[in-house]
Amino acid sequence: MIVFEDVTKIYDPDVVGLQDFTCHIGKGEFVFLVGASGSGKSTLIKLVLKELQPDSGRILVAGRNLGTLRHRKVPLLRRNIGCVFQDFKLLPNKTVYDNVAYALEVVGEPRRSIRRKVPEILSLVGLSDKTANYPHEISGGEQQRVSVARAFVNHPPLLLADEPTGNIDPETAVGIMQLLVRINRTGTTVVVATHDRDMVNRMRRRVLQLDNGRLVRDERRGGYDQVTEVEEQEALT
Amino acid sequence: MRLGFFLSEAFGSMRRNWVMAMAAVITVFISTAILGAVLVTRDNLNQGATSLKNRVLIEVFIKDGATDEQKATLEQRIQSIPEIKSYQYISKDEALRRFRKRFGERIVQNLPINPLPASYEIQVKDANQVDGVARQFFDDPAVDNDPGTHNGVKYARETVRKMLGTINLVGIGMWIATGVFALAAVLLISTTVRLSIFARRREVEIMRLVGATNWFIRWPFVLEGFITGLIGAVVAAGFVWLCNWALANWLESSDIDFLQIRVFSMWWQSGSWPAGLLPTLAVLGAALGALGSMVALRRYLKT
């Protein structure tokens, strides 16, 4: 689904975004991106969305080479990628319903099917009773669920989440993660950049750890921290 | 294109950001009103100048003793000058009739003979040519000159020259003013639009993230700019018309008659405005609003 080959992105003047980054994320995977702030997680997500251009290297998303993708085609790429952000990025002057509907309007979905799909997805995320509310009228957790609903309403093959639980309390965060897992079960590839140590440790999914733009760990069923042999021995004794 | 969706987006956003929308409408209103006022003033001055120029006559008086042959030669000469727009022969009787009308019956009654000479009243095409045309009659044998003078040919020489200078100067001044105010209007409107879009750049960013094409994002903004511009410009056009109408009324009631202000012709085809001055102004405002939105959006729509 996503292939990075020797990708380097340096911001002006010489802040490292990603350096010689290579990885392969397969279809239907659930992947955590972990690492300190500034380690390159957001850069990676922005590169996948073609919000940024890499300085060198090759990126393939769903078989398409982003380097040769025309500007005009970028919106089409983004329609196949659902996005969830730490700050929700909801349109502040649209209701919950309209926020989700907007993602469908954008792809030219007929009005009738919009009227069917939006309530469906909102009930899936448990917000059937808030459809007429504006984002500022609901809680952070609820806003994030709207954001997830918007990301998934098109049933994209890929869903990216940048610190989806960063701004909400731990219990609500669990709900959001469960939602992402359910989405993953429908076959959608899910990539979650996160700081949430407990969450990563509990879920034991594939973990990619970044440090200063480099991939330092790629573990099949990893935890948040790299467990060194010494630590393991200490744990045993 | 989903016009319904885009229109509802545009109107919705204008309702929500009504303060900004009002500011934009007022900006368009002020700048178009000023521009319109300048244009209308220019048109009216041109009109006044033209009517003044048209009153510049050359009068060529004919000797009572001129032979028919001499008179015929004079008329042929008038016909042969291309700069002359029209001419009229005023016979001695016609001259007397006019005189009578102007000064009353009593004076004329006591005259034993008709002392008034016959004449040609000549209008030239361009007031600037008055002098040159008049000169051609100075030495004509049929002209009623006192010996050694050219007083058989009468025209307001100095007056014409001064007047023409003034009119030309005013004309140039008005063109410059038009240019300056048009530029000011464009800058003001585009700044306002840019401000209102800057306030909503996050919105644009989100639209792009969910995969909206540039035109999908652009249309509501362009429509919004169009509507804003249209409202502002239509109100401004009405305002300009009202002012002009009030001024024309006032001038009519006072006795200043050399400036003839045009009132009704501004709505439709007239002179240099094929579609009418005010409709042009309205369309201009709307187009400016739409274009302003498009230009202001450009920097946020780079992928």
XYZ file of C-alpha atoms in Angstrom:
540
model
C 0.000 0.000 0.000
C 2.777 2.406 0.957
C 6.364 2.064 -0.191
C 9.166 4.438 0.814
C 12.515 3.946 -0.890
C 15.472 5.924 0.455
C 13.336 8.956 1.046
C 15.017 12.077 2.383
C 13.305 15.304 3.274
C 15.289 18.204 4.672
C 13.504 21.376 5.716
C 15.116 24.778 5.359
C 17.699 25.558 6.579
C 18.856 22.075 7.579
C 16.285 20.474 9.812
C 15.975 16.784 9.094
C 12.452 15.601 8.334
C 13.241 12.124 7.070
C 16.579 10.632 6.176
C 17.183 7.619 3.953
C 13.873 6.227 5.038
C 12.847 2.909 3.568
C 9.829 0.875 4.536
C 6.986 -1.136 3.117
C 3.496 -1.149 4.510
C 1.250 -3.816 3.055
C -2.418 -3.789 2.272
C -4.655 -4.216 5.323
C -1.897 -3.647 7.875
C -2.280 -1.697 11.091
C 0.918 0.223 11.804
C 2.007 2.486 14.625
C 4.550 5.200 13.963
C 6.285 6.118 17.169
C 9.090 8.471 18.106
C 9.724 11.732 19.872
C 8.340 15.018 18.591
C 10.281 16.074 15.526
C 11.365 12.551 14.730
C 9.626 12.654 11.363
C 6.201 11.101 11.936
C 4.224 14.053 10.613
C 6.664 14.514 7.753
C 5.991 10.935 6.716
C 2.231 11.482 6.745
C 2.510 14.733 4.796
C 4.676 13.002 2.219
C 2.065 10.292 1.727
C -0.563 12.994 1.158
C 1.786 14.758 -1.259
C 1.536 17.866 0.863
C 5.309 17.859 0.795
C 7.751 16.747 -1.859
C 10.707 14.580 -0.868
C 14.182 15.870 -1.693
C 15.181 12.447 -2.908
C 13.876 8.910 -2.978
C 10.690 7.341 -4.236
C 7.246 7.057 -2.656
C 4.528 4.757 -3.943
C 0.998 4.891 -2.617
C -1.439 2.252 -3.846
C 0.948 1.544 -6.693
C 1.134 5.172 -7.813
C 4.466 6.946 -7.883
C 3.905 10.271 -6.125
C 6.951 11.793 -7.787
C 5.361 11.565 -11.210
C 1.799 12.229 -10.062
C 0.404 15.318 -11.761
C -0.779 18.235 -9.623
C -4.232 17.830 -11.034
C -4.371 14.252 -9.809
C -3.458 15.064 -6.217
C -7.079 15.568 -5.119
C -7.863 12.099 -6.492
C -5.024 10.643 -4.418
C -6.341 12.324 -1.293
C -9.833 11.014 -1.827
C -8.394 7.537 -1.448
C -6.731 8.438 1.827
C -8.747 9.141 4.935
C -7.109 11.551 7.359
C -7.479 12.057 11.077
C -5.533 14.762 12.864
C -4.694 15.706 16.399
C -6.575 18.995 16.001
C -9.506 17.295 14.225
C -9.510 19.778 11.338
C -13.266 20.047 11.163
C -14.875 22.910 9.273
C -15.961 25.142 12.169
C -19.018 26.567 10.486
C -20.528 23.328 9.297
C -22.597 20.953 11.390
C -21.396 17.463 12.202
C -23.589 16.147 9.409
C -22.307 18.693 6.862
C -18.697 18.085 7.823
C -19.041 14.425 6.973
C -21.201 15.155 3.933
C -18.542 17.514 2.580
C -16.149 14.636 1.960
C -18.849 13.052 -0.187
C -19.809 16.286 -1.969
C -16.177 16.619 -2.943
C -16.170 13.337 -4.832
C -19.435 14.189 -6.549
C -21.555 11.650 -4.695
C -25.261 11.930 -5.602
C -27.365 13.691 -2.974
C -29.489 10.625 -2.349
C -26.531 8.457 -1.448
C -25.113 11.234 0.752
C -28.357 11.232 2.703
C -28.013 7.510 3.186
C -24.301 7.217 3.940
C -23.815 10.085 6.394
C -26.302 8.907 9.054
C -24.950 5.389 8.600
C -21.364 6.336 9.374
C -22.394 8.707 12.165
C -24.252 5.918 13.900
C -21.201 3.699 13.446
C -19.095 6.202 15.396
C -21.935 6.725 17.878
C -22.891 10.279 17.075
C -26.404 9.841 15.729
C -27.754 12.335 18.249
C -25.256 15.111 17.455
C -25.729 15.475 13.722
C -27.050 19.048 13.910
C -24.388 20.278 16.335
C -21.453 22.421 15.365
C -17.913 21.252 16.215
C -17.507 23.770 19.033
C -20.624 22.435 20.711
C -19.314 18.911 21.213
C -16.429 17.430 23.190
C -12.952 16.745 21.858
C -13.565 13.017 21.742
C -16.748 13.551 19.814
C -15.033 15.903 17.413
C -12.397 13.275 16.787
C -15.093 10.724 16.062
C -16.607 13.110 13.521
C -13.176 13.408 11.992
C -12.858 9.613 11.813
C -16.328 9.378 10.300
C -15.358 11.905 7.645
C -12.130 10.049 6.928
C -13.900 6.743 6.521
C -17.191 7.690 4.867
C -15.679 7.155 1.424
C -14.289 3.771 2.492
C -10.761 4.691 1.432
C -8.188 1.898 1.117
C -5.827 3.855 3.378
C -6.384 5.795 6.577
C -3.729 8.008 8.150
C -4.022 9.275 11.698
C -1.613 11.871 13.065
C -1.742 11.802 16.879
C -5.459 11.010 16.835
C -5.600 10.689 20.616
C -3.220 13.530 21.415
C -5.888 15.980 22.485
C -8.345 13.741 24.251
C -8.535 11.939 27.579
C -7.332 8.311 27.828
C -10.754 6.696 28.096
C -12.094 8.446 25.045
C -8.847 7.627 23.301
C -9.535 3.911 23.735
C -12.840 4.414 21.934
C -11.110 6.135 19.050
C -8.528 3.337 18.783
C -11.247 0.729 18.793
C -12.886 2.600 15.988
C -9.631 2.568 14.010
C -9.265 -1.160 14.628
C -12.792 -1.767 13.357
C -11.981 0.243 10.263
C -8.832 -1.825 9.812
C -10.890 -5.017 9.943
C -12.836 -3.903 6.865
C -9.561 -4.183 4.956
C -8.447 -0.581 5.166
C -4.761 -0.033 5.813
C -4.361 2.097 8.936
C -1.259 4.091 9.869
C -1.283 5.785 13.261
C 1.397 8.202 14.393
C 1.231 8.443 18.132
C 2.826 9.273 21.463
C 0.413 7.104 23.338
C 2.699 4.607 25.011
C -0.021 2.571 26.783
C -2.045 2.224 23.664
C 0.834 0.903 21.609
C 1.940 -1.482 24.303
C -1.559 -2.840 24.750
C -2.310 -3.382 21.098
C 0.903 -5.154 20.027
C 0.753 -4.214 16.397
C 3.525 -3.490 13.949
C 5.612 -0.578 15.199
C 7.874 1.673 13.174
C 10.085 3.784 15.394
C 11.619 6.939 14.057
C 14.470 8.898 15.490
C 15.658 12.116 13.921
C 14.204 11.125 10.578
C 15.663 7.611 10.532
C 13.911 4.323 10.931
C 15.431 2.752 14.031
C 13.031 -0.111 14.639
C 10.481 -2.115 12.700
C 8.856 -4.738 14.879
C 6.017 -7.078 13.935
C 4.217 -7.020 17.261
C 6.076 -4.280 19.049
C 5.616 -2.108 22.091
C 6.204 1.614 22.368
C 9.785 1.272 23.598
C 12.487 -0.892 22.275
C 13.007 -3.664 24.782
C 16.743 -4.294 25.052
C 18.193 -7.589 26.063
C 19.483 -6.054 29.261
C 16.041 -4.838 30.190
C 14.564 -8.218 29.427
C 17.071 -9.894 31.659
C 16.372 -7.385 34.364
C 12.694 -8.072 34.032
C 13.362 -11.765 34.482
C 15.367 -11.385 37.635
C -20.828 21.689 -11.712
C -23.148 21.618 -8.749
C -24.432 25.157 -8.856
C -26.958 24.571 -6.095
C -24.344 23.287 -3.672
C -21.883 26.047 -4.537
C -24.509 28.770 -4.228
C -25.649 27.499 -0.861
C -22.008 27.332 0.236
C -21.443 30.911 -0.925
C -24.566 32.303 0.712
C -23.972 30.277 3.853
C -20.480 31.610 4.237
C -21.637 35.167 3.603
C -24.265 34.770 6.315
C -21.717 33.386 8.751
C -19.026 35.923 7.944
C -21.487 38.760 7.511
C -19.177 41.335 9.070
C -16.495 40.558 6.507
C -19.080 40.363 3.743
C -20.437 43.766 4.757
C -16.942 45.213 4.800
C -16.349 43.885 1.301
C -19.691 45.202 0.033
C -18.990 48.633 1.514
C -15.505 48.672 0.011
C -16.854 47.818 -3.410
C -19.611 50.369 -2.928
C -17.255 53.198 -2.024
C -14.697 52.512 -4.712
C -17.235 51.961 -7.478
C -19.238 54.995 -6.373
C -16.159 57.183 -6.589
C -15.178 55.669 -9.913
C -18.734 56.094 -11.164
C -18.865 59.693 -9.987
C -15.660 60.456 -11.822
C -16.929 58.784 -14.985
C -20.290 60.538 -14.871
C -18.656 63.881 -14.220
C -16.360 63.289 -17.143
C -19.247 62.376 -19.398
C -21.163 65.447 -18.338
C -18.208 67.726 -18.817
C -17.626 66.246 -22.251
C -21.241 66.834 -23.023
C -20.998 70.415 -21.815
C -17.828 70.970 -23.760
C -19.348 69.573 -26.905
C -22.363 71.814 -26.653
C -20.083 74.767 -26.046
C -17.963 73.865 -29.019
C -21.037 73.557 -31.179
C -21.928 77.105 -30.396
C -18.748 78.361 -31.918
C -20.031 79.965 -35.103
C -18.294 81.822 -37.850
C -20.427 84.584 -39.242
C -19.516 85.808 -42.719
C -21.355 88.990 -43.636
C -22.067 89.742 -47.285
C -21.723 93.147 -48.855
C -24.984 94.633 -49.964
C -23.313 95.547 -53.212
C -21.906 92.119 -53.968
C -22.791 90.743 -57.363
C -24.628 87.445 -57.731
C -21.489 86.023 -59.228
C -19.458 87.003 -56.165
C -22.104 85.510 -53.876
C -22.095 82.275 -55.836
C -18.291 82.080 -55.629
C -18.488 82.566 -51.856
C -21.006 79.781 -51.464
C -18.880 77.486 -53.611
C -15.910 78.295 -51.443
C -17.875 77.363 -48.310
C -18.914 74.101 -49.889
C -15.358 73.274 -50.858
C -13.884 73.514 -47.357
C -13.898 70.028 -45.823
C -13.602 71.250 -42.230
C -17.029 72.841 -42.389
C -19.785 70.787 -40.820
C -22.755 72.839 -41.881
C -23.695 76.295 -42.956
C -26.827 78.329 -43.225
C -27.624 81.292 -45.379
C -29.280 84.126 -43.486
C -30.911 86.525 -45.922
C -31.413 90.194 -45.181
C -35.089 89.511 -44.441
C -34.266 86.646 -42.109
C -31.707 88.807 -40.337
C -34.317 91.512 -39.869
C -36.858 89.016 -38.600
C -34.393 87.766 -36.011
C -33.484 91.290 -35.042
C -37.129 92.158 -34.625
C -37.722 89.168 -32.473
C -34.814 90.014 -30.289
C -35.143 93.757 -29.859
C -38.825 94.339 -30.397
C -41.021 95.852 -33.073
C -40.605 99.491 -32.182
C -37.025 99.981 -33.260
C -37.557 98.265 -36.567
C -40.652 100.236 -37.451
C -38.690 103.440 -37.721
C -36.148 102.065 -40.168
C -36.549 103.303 -43.707
C -34.514 100.485 -45.199
C -33.185 97.146 -43.945
C -29.634 97.936 -42.776
C -28.787 94.389 -41.849
C -26.468 92.486 -44.155
C -27.118 88.972 -45.339
C -24.725 86.379 -43.914
C -23.585 82.802 -43.739
C -23.507 81.070 -40.367
C -20.862 78.424 -40.540
C -20.241 75.586 -38.115
C -16.959 73.773 -38.274
C -16.461 70.121 -37.445
C -13.799 70.733 -34.832
C -13.692 73.866 -32.746
C -9.909 73.821 -33.033
C -10.224 74.629 -36.731
C -12.302 77.783 -36.314
C -9.381 80.090 -36.782
C -8.062 78.473 -39.935
C -11.470 78.280 -41.570
C -12.349 81.860 -40.727
C -9.101 83.113 -42.276
C -10.081 81.771 -45.655
C -12.886 84.316 -45.903
C -10.870 87.369 -44.869
C -10.165 88.575 -48.378
C -13.206 87.329 -50.222
C -14.605 90.118 -52.423
C -18.183 89.337 -51.373
C -17.444 89.884 -47.713
C -18.585 93.086 -46.061
C -15.218 94.248 -44.770
C -14.522 97.825 -43.777
C -11.463 98.901 -45.745
C -8.244 97.540 -44.229
C -9.920 95.205 -41.757
C -11.460 91.759 -41.688
C -14.488 92.734 -39.662
C -16.813 91.129 -42.159
C -15.859 87.766 -40.685
C -16.851 87.428 -37.061
C -15.930 84.710 -34.640
C -14.979 84.576 -30.991
C -11.300 84.122 -31.545
C -9.717 84.594 -28.137
C -12.683 83.149 -26.300
C -12.563 80.034 -28.412
C -8.896 79.556 -27.840
C -9.145 79.911 -24.086
C -12.206 77.765 -23.857
C -10.648 75.005 -25.895
C -7.571 75.050 -23.723
C -9.651 74.698 -20.593
C -11.806 71.933 -21.987
C -8.810 69.939 -23.172
C -7.127 70.331 -19.806
C -10.217 69.250 -17.924
C -10.559 66.294 -20.270
C -7.001 65.140 -19.595
C -7.449 65.676 -15.866
C -10.569 63.541 -15.879
C -8.826 60.731 -17.720
C -6.057 60.729 -15.133
C -8.595 60.789 -12.303
C -10.439 57.876 -13.920
C -7.245 55.871 -14.124
C -6.247 56.598 -10.550
C -9.650 55.762 -9.117
C -10.007 52.616 -11.200
C -6.652 51.425 -9.895
C -7.617 52.363 -6.331
C -10.865 50.430 -6.691
C -9.076 47.319 -7.913
C -6.521 47.467 -5.094
C -9.099 48.101 -2.381
C -11.342 45.306 -3.516
C -8.549 42.783 -3.919
C -7.180 43.636 -0.479
C -10.541 43.125 1.128
C -11.056 39.817 -0.616
C -7.568 38.688 0.347
C -8.261 39.534 3.981
C -11.482 37.580 4.026
C -9.821 34.580 2.441
C -6.863 34.800 4.790
C -9.343 34.520 7.636
C -10.546 31.270 6.129
C -7.284 29.685 5.013
C -7.753 26.811 7.469
C -11.027 26.026 5.830
C -9.305 25.895 2.451
C -6.590 23.657 3.868
C -9.169 21.187 5.185
C -11.019 21.163 1.874
C -7.787 20.253 0.131
C -7.058 17.481 2.619
C -10.343 15.726 1.970
C -9.504 15.766 -1.724
C -11.459 18.710 -3.080
C -10.228 19.794 -6.486
C -9.104 23.386 -6.818
C -12.202 24.367 -8.751
C -14.428 22.705 -6.190
C -12.865 24.938 -3.547
C -12.790 27.959 -5.781
C -16.369 28.103 -6.975
C -18.043 29.103 -3.700
C -15.411 31.782 -3.138
C -15.730 33.083 -6.681
C -19.511 33.168 -6.411
C -19.217 34.928 -3.085
C -16.919 37.537 -4.590
C -19.269 37.909 -7.526
C -22.309 38.435 -5.323
C -20.450 40.820 -3.029
C -19.167 42.831 -5.967
C -22.558 42.874 -7.624
C -24.388 44.133 -4.534
C -21.801 46.813 -3.840
C -21.636 47.966 -7.434
C -25.397 48.001 -7.999
C -25.925 50.088 -4.879
C -23.089 52.370 -6.007
C -24.604 52.719 -9.486
C -27.951 53.657 -7.956
C -26.225 56.129 -5.698
C -24.339 57.757 -8.550
C -27.514 57.998 -10.571
C -29.365 59.577 -7.660
C -26.633 62.157 -7.091
C -26.536 63.004 -10.764
C -30.292 63.299 -10.859
C -30.355 65.581 -7.829
C -27.575 67.717 -9.286
C -29.330 67.963 -12.640
C -32.521 69.055 -10.909
C -30.682 71.647 -8.936
C -28.888 73.003 -12.003
C -32.141 73.168 -13.868
C -33.815 75.171 -11.137
C -30.896 77.530 -10.946
C -29.997 79.295 -14.174
C -26.733 77.672 -15.063
C -27.457 76.365 -18.501
C -24.126 75.773 -20.089
C -23.693 72.365 -18.459
C -26.382 70.031 -19.606
C -26.341 67.094 -17.258
C -27.588 63.855 -18.683
C -29.850 62.000 -16.377
C -31.538 59.037 -17.938
C -29.135 57.966 -20.597
C -26.801 56.264 -18.129
C -28.865 53.100 -17.869
C -28.604 52.092 -21.461
C -26.540 52.583 -24.520
C -25.065 56.035 -24.773
C -21.943 57.534 -26.189
C -18.809 55.730 -25.122
C -20.726 53.170 -23.032
C -22.222 50.584 -25.342
C -24.152 48.916 -22.521
C -24.820 52.064 -20.526
C -22.525 53.495 -17.891
C -24.242 52.153 -14.810
C -24.796 48.563 -15.955
C -21.162 48.527 -17.008
C -20.233 49.679 -13.536
C -22.331 46.931 -11.930
C -20.884 44.205 -14.118
C -17.413 45.589 -13.493
C -17.913 45.393 -9.727
C -19.148 41.817 -9.918
C -16.332 40.735 -12.203
C -13.819 42.453 -9.974
C -15.155 40.615 -6.927
C -15.020 37.239 -8.639
C -11.578 37.847 -10.069
C -10.329 39.167 -6.744
C -11.408 35.961 -5.009
C -9.703 33.860 -7.608
C -6.428 35.738 -7.384
C -6.505 35.822 -3.591
C -7.099 32.061 -3.439
C -4.171 31.256 -5.648
C -1.567 31.054 -2.920
C -3.665 28.670 -0.867
C -4.375 26.329 -3.721
C -0.850 25.273 -4.538
C -0.895 21.547 -4.024
